[in-house]
Amino acid sequence: MKKKIFSGVQPTGNLHLGNYLGAIKNFVELNNENENDCIFCVVDLHAITVNQDPRELNNNIRGTVASFLASGIDPEKSIIFNQSQVSAHSEAAWILSCVARMGWLNRMTQFKEKAGKDKEKASIGLYSYPVLMAADILLYDSTHVPVGDDQKQHLELCRDIAQKFNNDFKIDNFFKIPEPLIQKEFSRIMSLKDGSKKMSKSEVSDLSRINLTDTKDQIINKIKKAKTDPLPMPSTIEELNKRPEAKNLICIYSSLANIKLEESIKKFSGKNFSEFKEILTDILIDKIIPISVEIRKLLDEKNYLDKILLEGSRKAENIASKKIKKIHEIVGF
Ligand code: TYM
């Protein structure tokens, strides 16, 4: 059966190595398997759940498209568009928010993390964010959703919403129940400064992450300053699991080199971190610098990026408008 792939990325700043290894690298592989229909969405409606500078948001939308293309997503094979340009997303999100239950949303850990201590001041959009995500996925009858580990709970919620809608309106299979595609080993890349925290765009220190737009010197410097521990490189998985910073760096190496974690452990067992860091820096430069150079080049081609978004939006609109029409009929509008 043909896989229908859908995934989204927020245009909230430079994409980083976590986005790349957790999600985009997977998008590229799925895009290259000819039998799949792929849709990759720049989720600008999700971005405004926290304050955004309008001009910066506008630039970041193009920046995200540039990162998709530079990483190897082919706009001839995949639909690339921004969410705000297809009104069915907002409409379906409202209808699905009448299906989703407060109790379900109250369990979402990402809202708790993002809202922080002062939940009263968080936007309603930030709270209902996973419902919009469900709308994104369900409008396209998506069968598979490639994401990093942090989105797992949101995908479970999406499945619950789809199931409840089908049950409430007694239409079997109207919404397809999507499968998450989460890599086993490298689905959560951690901060270079703290192995217990996720690598993130919102972390204040730029030294905590490798951005897809970093230069060679920035990569060299960030890996040199990346936190380690005083012991030599671990020689077993059990040992690795007790050393979060070492684990993160070895996972990054394995994912970039496309080799199993066990193989990397064997390769570096007992070596000094300085020796390992040199090899890690080399592979990062090898894989990330071509992407970084291409992003910079594409950012000067605004008209080309806008054309891709426009064409992608037309194709997405064509699919989503048919689904929302059926949703209207089912609901009784
Ligand atoms: P966002 O923009 O936060 O992240 C984009 C993708 O990158 C993954 N990711 C990571 N993977 C591994 N390690 C990390 N440190 C790391 N940080 C981010 C995320 O899991 C994600 O796959 N809600 C989504 C966007 C979205 C979406 C959707 C995704 C909106 N609608 C529909 C799938 C389907 C988000 O905020 O991703």
Short mmCIF file of C-alpha atoms and ligand atoms in Angstrom, two decimals:
data_model
loop_
_atom_site.label_atom_id
_atom_site.label_comp_id
_atom_site.label_asym_id
_atom_site.label_seq_id
_atom_site.Cartn_x
_atom_site.Cartn_y
_atom_site.Cartn_z
CA MET A 1 0.00 0.00 0.00
CA LYS A 2 1.13 3.51 -0.81
CA LYS A 3 2.31 5.37 2.28
CA LYS A 4 0.92 8.86 2.79
CA ILE A 5 3.52 10.77 4.74
CA PHE A 6 2.83 14.04 6.56
CA SER A 7 5.04 15.99 8.91
CA GLY A 8 5.52 19.58 10.07
CA VAL A 9 8.28 21.83 11.33
CA GLN A 10 7.82 25.17 13.10
CA PRO A 11 9.45 28.23 11.51
CA THR A 12 10.69 29.58 14.82
CA GLY A 13 14.39 30.10 14.14
CA ASN A 14 17.32 28.19 12.76
CA LEU A 15 16.75 24.48 12.47
CA HIS A 16 19.31 22.45 14.40
CA LEU A 17 20.93 19.03 14.43
CA GLY A 18 18.07 17.64 16.58
CA ASN A 19 15.49 18.61 13.94
CA TYR A 20 17.76 17.17 11.26
CA LEU A 21 18.60 13.81 12.84
CA GLY A 22 15.22 13.36 14.59
CA ALA A 23 13.02 14.29 11.65
CA ILE A 24 14.35 15.86 8.43
CA LYS A 25 16.88 13.11 7.61
CA ASN A 26 13.95 10.71 7.76
CA PHE A 27 11.83 13.02 5.54
CA VAL A 28 14.57 12.86 2.89
CA GLU A 29 14.67 9.06 2.93
CA LEU A 30 10.86 8.85 2.66
CA ASN A 31 10.91 11.44 -0.15
CA ASN A 32 13.44 9.29 -2.01
CA GLU A 33 11.35 6.12 -1.81
CA ASN A 34 9.32 6.62 -4.96
CA GLU A 35 6.18 4.87 -3.82
CA ASN A 36 5.36 7.41 -1.07
CA ASP A 37 3.20 10.56 -1.24
CA CYS A 38 4.95 13.06 1.00
CA ILE A 39 3.73 16.36 2.41
CA PHE A 40 6.06 18.54 4.49
CA CYS A 41 4.44 21.53 6.12
CA VAL A 42 5.96 24.71 7.56
CA VAL A 43 3.62 25.11 10.53
CA ASP A 44 3.36 28.87 10.86
CA LEU A 45 0.01 28.68 12.70
CA HIS A 46 1.75 26.63 15.39
CA ALA A 47 4.57 29.17 15.55
CA ILE A 48 2.28 32.00 16.70
CA THR A 49 1.21 30.08 19.82
CA VAL A 50 4.10 32.03 21.37
CA ASN A 51 5.01 35.64 20.49
CA GLN A 52 6.71 36.10 17.13
CA ASP A 53 8.16 39.16 15.47
CA PRO A 54 6.15 39.30 12.18
CA ARG A 55 9.14 40.15 9.99
CA GLU A 56 11.28 37.46 11.56
CA LEU A 57 8.47 34.90 11.21
CA ASN A 58 8.19 35.77 7.52
CA ASN A 59 11.93 35.20 7.04
CA ASN A 60 11.88 32.02 9.10
CA ILE A 61 9.13 30.52 6.89
CA ARG A 62 11.46 30.85 3.89
CA GLY A 63 14.40 29.69 6.03
CA THR A 64 12.57 26.47 6.88
CA VAL A 65 11.81 25.79 3.21
CA ALA A 66 15.48 26.48 2.39
CA SER A 67 16.51 23.95 5.08
CA PHE A 68 14.15 21.32 3.65
CA LEU A 69 15.55 21.77 0.14
CA ALA A 70 19.18 21.97 1.24
CA SER A 71 18.76 18.74 3.25
CA GLY A 72 17.60 16.95 0.09
CA ILE A 73 13.80 17.14 -0.05
CA ASP A 74 12.79 17.37 -3.71
CA PRO A 75 9.85 19.75 -4.32
CA GLU A 76 9.04 17.86 -7.51
CA LYS A 77 8.37 14.73 -5.45
CA SER A 78 7.00 16.16 -2.19
CA ILE A 79 4.48 18.88 -1.43
CA ILE A 80 6.08 21.70 0.58
CA PHE A 81 3.75 24.45 1.83
CA ASN A 82 2.97 26.69 4.78
CA GLN A 83 0.00 25.84 6.95
CA SER A 84 -1.58 29.33 7.07
CA GLN A 85 -2.15 29.27 3.30
CA VAL A 86 -4.62 26.38 3.49
CA SER A 87 -7.58 27.56 5.55
CA ALA A 88 -8.89 24.02 6.10
CA HIS A 89 -6.24 23.57 8.82
CA SER A 90 -7.75 26.26 11.06
CA GLU A 91 -11.29 25.13 10.30
CA ALA A 92 -10.62 21.46 10.98
CA ALA A 93 -8.76 22.39 14.17
CA TRP A 94 -11.90 24.13 15.49
CA ILE A 95 -14.15 21.18 14.66
CA LEU A 96 -11.70 18.70 16.19
CA SER A 97 -11.37 20.87 19.31
CA CYS A 98 -15.06 20.13 19.85
CA VAL A 99 -14.23 16.40 19.71
CA ALA A 100 -11.06 16.41 21.84
CA ARG A 101 -11.56 16.32 25.62
CA MET A 102 -10.03 18.67 28.18
CA GLY A 103 -8.80 15.67 30.15
CA TRP A 104 -6.79 14.48 27.17
CA LEU A 105 -5.15 17.86 26.62
CA ASN A 106 -4.45 18.30 30.32
CA ARG A 107 -2.08 15.36 30.10
CA MET A 108 0.16 16.87 27.40
CA THR A 109 3.65 17.18 28.88
CA GLN A 110 4.91 19.57 26.20
CA PHE A 111 2.29 22.17 27.18
CA LYS A 112 3.37 21.88 30.81
CA GLU A 113 7.03 22.35 29.81
CA LYS A 114 6.35 25.24 27.43
CA ALA A 115 3.87 27.08 29.62
CA GLY A 116 6.23 26.84 32.59
CA LYS A 117 5.15 27.97 36.04
CA ASP A 118 2.68 30.63 34.96
CA LYS A 119 0.10 28.60 33.01
CA GLU A 120 -2.50 31.37 33.32
CA LYS A 121 -0.41 33.52 31.01
CA ALA A 122 0.04 30.88 28.28
CA SER A 123 -2.01 31.43 25.11
CA ILE A 124 -5.06 29.26 24.46
CA GLY A 125 -3.35 28.34 21.20
CA LEU A 126 -0.42 26.84 23.07
CA TYR A 127 -2.86 24.67 25.01
CA SER A 128 -4.86 23.48 22.00
CA TYR A 129 -1.74 23.19 19.81
CA PRO A 130 -1.95 19.35 19.55
CA VAL A 131 -5.51 19.61 18.17
CA LEU A 132 -4.22 21.76 15.28
CA MET A 133 -1.53 19.15 14.80
CA ALA A 134 -4.22 16.45 14.56
CA ALA A 135 -6.05 18.56 11.95
CA ASP A 136 -2.83 18.82 9.90
CA ILE A 137 -2.38 15.07 9.84
CA LEU A 138 -6.01 13.96 9.42
CA LEU A 139 -6.90 16.34 6.56
CA TYR A 140 -4.56 14.44 4.24
CA ASP A 141 -5.53 10.87 5.25
CA SER A 142 -1.91 10.50 6.34
CA THR A 143 -0.84 6.94 7.12
CA HIS A 144 2.64 7.67 8.54
CA VAL A 145 4.03 10.63 10.47
CA PRO A 146 7.83 10.89 10.84
CA VAL A 147 8.75 12.87 13.98
CA GLY A 148 11.25 13.01 16.83
CA ASP A 149 10.47 11.35 20.15
CA ASP A 150 9.11 14.59 21.70
CA GLN A 151 6.03 14.45 19.43
CA LYS A 152 4.99 10.92 20.39
CA GLN A 153 2.31 11.98 22.88
CA HIS A 154 0.79 14.44 20.39
CA LEU A 155 0.49 11.64 17.83
CA GLU A 156 -1.25 9.40 20.35
CA LEU A 157 -3.72 12.24 20.97
CA CYS A 158 -4.25 12.59 17.20
CA ARG A 159 -5.13 8.91 17.01
CA ASP A 160 -7.60 9.28 19.90
CA ILE A 161 -9.26 12.29 18.26
CA ALA A 162 -9.58 10.46 14.92
CA GLN A 163 -11.07 7.43 16.63
CA LYS A 164 -13.57 9.48 18.65
CA PHE A 165 -14.71 11.43 15.57
CA ASN A 166 -15.24 8.17 13.62
CA ASN A 167 -17.17 6.70 16.58
CA ASP A 168 -19.23 9.81 17.39
CA PHE A 169 -20.40 10.18 13.80
CA LYS A 170 -20.51 6.42 13.19
CA ILE A 171 -18.35 6.46 10.09
CA ASP A 172 -15.76 3.71 10.15
CA ASN A 173 -12.41 4.72 8.76
CA PHE A 174 -13.40 8.30 7.81
CA PHE A 175 -10.24 9.54 9.48
CA LYS A 176 -7.34 7.16 8.93
CA ILE A 177 -5.51 6.28 12.14
CA PRO A 178 -1.91 7.39 11.48
CA GLU A 179 1.22 5.52 12.54
CA PRO A 180 4.08 7.46 14.12
CA LEU A 181 7.48 6.89 12.48
CA ILE A 182 9.98 7.45 15.29
CA GLN A 183 13.51 6.14 14.91
CA LYS A 184 14.50 3.69 17.61
CA GLU A 185 17.92 4.95 18.55
CA PHE A 186 18.42 8.58 17.60
CA SER A 187 15.00 10.17 18.05
CA ARG A 188 16.03 12.54 20.88
CA ILE A 189 19.20 14.57 20.40
CA MET A 190 20.26 16.32 23.59
CA SER A 191 21.88 19.69 24.34
CA LEU A 192 25.68 19.83 23.91
CA LYS A 193 25.85 21.54 27.30
CA ASP A 194 23.56 19.23 29.29
CA GLY A 195 22.87 15.61 28.31
CA SER A 196 19.59 15.60 30.24
CA LYS A 197 18.00 18.43 28.21
CA LYS A 198 16.67 18.23 24.66
CA MET A 199 18.57 20.17 21.97
CA SER A 200 16.24 23.06 21.28
CA LYS A 201 15.85 26.31 19.34
CA SER A 202 14.66 28.10 22.45
CA GLU A 203 17.71 27.31 24.64
CA VAL A 204 19.51 30.62 25.32
CA SER A 205 23.08 29.40 24.73
CA ASP A 206 23.91 28.84 21.06
CA LEU A 207 26.72 26.55 22.26
CA SER A 208 24.03 24.02 23.25
CA ARG A 209 23.19 23.17 19.62
CA ILE A 210 24.60 22.79 16.12
CA ASN A 211 22.49 24.88 13.73
CA LEU A 212 22.07 23.78 10.14
CA THR A 213 23.43 27.22 9.17
CA ASP A 214 26.59 27.00 11.32
CA THR A 215 30.00 27.62 9.76
CA LYS A 216 32.95 25.23 9.98
CA ASP A 217 34.55 27.31 12.75
CA GLN A 218 31.32 27.35 14.77
CA ILE A 219 31.05 23.56 14.55
CA ILE A 220 34.70 23.12 15.60
CA ASN A 221 34.21 25.47 18.55
CA LYS A 222 30.90 23.96 19.70
CA ILE A 223 32.22 20.40 19.70
CA LYS A 224 35.40 21.50 21.48
CA LYS A 225 33.24 23.09 24.21
CA ALA A 226 30.64 20.28 24.32
CA LYS A 227 30.28 18.86 27.85
CA THR A 228 31.90 15.47 28.50
CA ASP A 229 33.03 13.59 31.62
CA PRO A 230 36.54 12.78 32.88
CA LEU A 231 36.50 9.04 31.99
CA PRO A 232 37.71 7.53 28.71
CA MET A 233 35.08 6.61 26.10
CA PRO A 234 32.67 3.88 27.34
CA SER A 235 32.93 0.30 26.12
CA THR A 236 29.41 -1.07 26.75
CA ILE A 237 25.82 0.14 26.29
CA GLU A 238 25.22 -0.20 30.05
CA GLU A 239 28.14 2.11 30.76
CA LEU A 240 26.99 4.50 28.04
CA ASN A 241 23.49 4.70 29.50
CA LYS A 242 24.93 6.06 32.75
CA ARG A 243 26.83 8.85 30.95
CA PRO A 244 24.31 11.15 29.20
CA GLU A 245 26.78 13.54 27.53
CA ALA A 246 28.93 10.70 26.14
CA LYS A 247 25.78 8.91 24.98
CA ASN A 248 24.48 11.97 23.15
CA LEU A 249 27.76 12.57 21.30
CA ILE A 250 28.08 8.92 20.28
CA CYS A 251 24.45 8.87 19.12
CA ILE A 252 25.12 11.97 17.00
CA TYR A 253 28.16 10.26 15.48
CA SER A 254 26.27 6.99 14.80
CA SER A 255 23.32 8.73 13.22
CA LEU A 256 25.52 10.84 10.92
CA ALA A 257 27.68 7.83 10.00
CA ASN A 258 24.57 5.65 9.52
CA ILE A 259 25.96 2.93 11.77
CA LYS A 260 24.57 1.07 14.79
CA LEU A 261 25.25 2.44 18.25
CA GLU A 262 27.05 -0.80 19.25
CA GLU A 263 29.41 -0.38 16.33
CA SER A 264 30.32 3.17 17.37
CA ILE A 265 30.89 2.10 20.97
CA LYS A 266 33.29 -0.60 19.75
CA LYS A 267 35.09 1.85 17.47
CA PHE A 268 35.80 4.41 20.21
CA SER A 269 35.96 2.19 23.33
CA GLY A 270 38.69 3.33 25.76
CA LYS A 271 39.78 6.29 23.59
CA ASN A 272 40.12 9.84 24.92
CA PHE A 273 37.30 12.28 24.31
CA SER A 274 39.71 14.62 22.48
CA GLU A 275 40.41 11.97 19.85
CA PHE A 276 36.69 11.13 19.47
CA LYS A 277 35.74 14.80 19.29
CA GLU A 278 38.08 15.32 16.33
CA ILE A 279 36.40 12.50 14.40
CA LEU A 280 32.95 13.77 15.39
CA THR A 281 33.86 17.29 14.22
CA ASP A 282 35.05 15.91 10.87
CA ILE A 283 31.84 14.03 10.20
CA LEU A 284 29.72 17.01 11.26
CA ILE A 285 31.64 19.26 8.87
CA ASP A 286 31.31 16.67 6.16
CA LYS A 287 27.52 16.33 6.54
CA ILE A 288 26.37 19.74 7.77
CA ILE A 289 28.54 22.24 5.89
CA PRO A 290 27.16 21.35 2.43
CA ILE A 291 23.64 21.88 3.86
CA SER A 292 24.69 25.15 5.49
CA VAL A 293 26.24 26.46 2.24
CA GLU A 294 23.14 25.50 0.27
CA ILE A 295 20.78 27.17 2.79
CA ARG A 296 22.72 30.43 2.49
CA LYS A 297 22.55 30.23 -1.30
CA LEU A 298 18.80 29.52 -1.30
CA LEU A 299 18.06 32.36 1.12
CA ASP A 300 19.14 34.76 -1.64
CA GLU A 301 16.58 33.21 -3.98
CA LYS A 302 13.42 34.53 -2.33
CA ASN A 303 11.29 34.31 -5.47
CA TYR A 304 12.20 30.67 -5.96
CA LEU A 305 11.29 29.81 -2.34
CA ASP A 306 8.00 31.71 -2.62
CA LYS A 307 7.17 29.86 -5.84
CA ILE A 308 7.68 26.50 -4.13
CA LEU A 309 5.39 27.54 -1.27
CA LEU A 310 2.74 28.83 -3.65
CA GLU A 311 2.74 25.68 -5.77
CA GLY A 312 2.79 23.48 -2.67
CA SER A 313 -0.12 25.40 -1.13
CA ARG A 314 -2.20 24.92 -4.28
CA LYS A 315 -1.61 21.17 -4.23
CA ALA A 316 -2.30 20.92 -0.48
CA GLU A 317 -5.44 23.06 -0.82
CA ASN A 318 -6.72 20.74 -3.50
CA ILE A 319 -6.55 17.75 -1.14
CA ALA A 320 -7.58 19.48 2.10
CA SER A 321 -10.58 21.35 0.67
CA LYS A 322 -12.18 18.06 -0.38
CA LYS A 323 -11.69 16.54 3.09
CA ILE A 324 -13.06 19.60 4.93
CA LYS A 325 -16.13 19.58 2.64
CA LYS A 326 -16.83 15.99 3.72
CA ILE A 327 -16.25 16.95 7.37
CA HIS A 328 -18.88 19.71 7.00
CA GLU A 329 -21.40 17.22 5.62
CA ILE A 330 -20.72 14.70 8.38
CA VAL A 331 -21.06 17.30 11.14
CA GLY A 332 -24.32 18.63 9.61
CA PHE A 333 -23.31 22.09 8.36
P1 TYM B 1 9.24 21.17 15.96
O1 TYM B 1 9.24 22.30 14.99
O2 TYM B 1 9.47 21.45 17.38
O3 TYM B 1 10.32 20.11 15.51
C1 TYM B 1 10.39 19.60 14.19
C2 TYM B 1 10.77 18.14 14.22
O4 TYM B 1 12.05 17.99 14.84
C3 TYM B 1 11.98 17.04 15.90
N1 TYM B 1 12.91 17.45 16.98
C4 TYM B 1 13.84 16.65 17.50
N2 TYM B 1 14.19 15.38 17.24
C5 TYM B 1 15.22 14.85 17.95
N3 TYM B 1 15.92 15.54 18.89
C6 TYM B 1 15.59 16.82 19.19
N4 TYM B 1 16.30 17.49 20.10
C7 TYM B 1 14.53 17.43 18.48
N5 TYM B 1 13.95 18.67 18.50
C8 TYM B 1 12.97 18.65 17.58
C9 TYM B 1 10.52 17.08 16.37
O5 TYM B 1 10.15 15.89 17.01
C10 TYM B 1 9.79 17.29 15.05
O6 TYM B 1 9.56 16.05 14.40
N6 TYM B 1 4.42 20.03 16.67
C11 TYM B 1 5.52 19.84 15.78
C12 TYM B 1 5.25 20.29 14.37
C13 TYM B 1 3.99 19.78 13.74
C14 TYM B 1 3.80 18.47 13.24
C15 TYM B 1 2.48 18.47 12.70
C16 TYM B 1 4.61 17.33 13.18
C17 TYM B 1 2.86 20.47 13.52
N7 TYM B 1 1.95 19.70 12.89
C18 TYM B 1 1.96 17.32 12.11
C19 TYM B 1 4.05 16.18 12.59
C20 TYM B 1 2.75 16.18 12.06
C21 TYM B 1 6.72 20.64 16.30
O7 TYM B 1 6.57 21.59 17.02
O8 TYM B 1 7.92 20.28 15.78
#
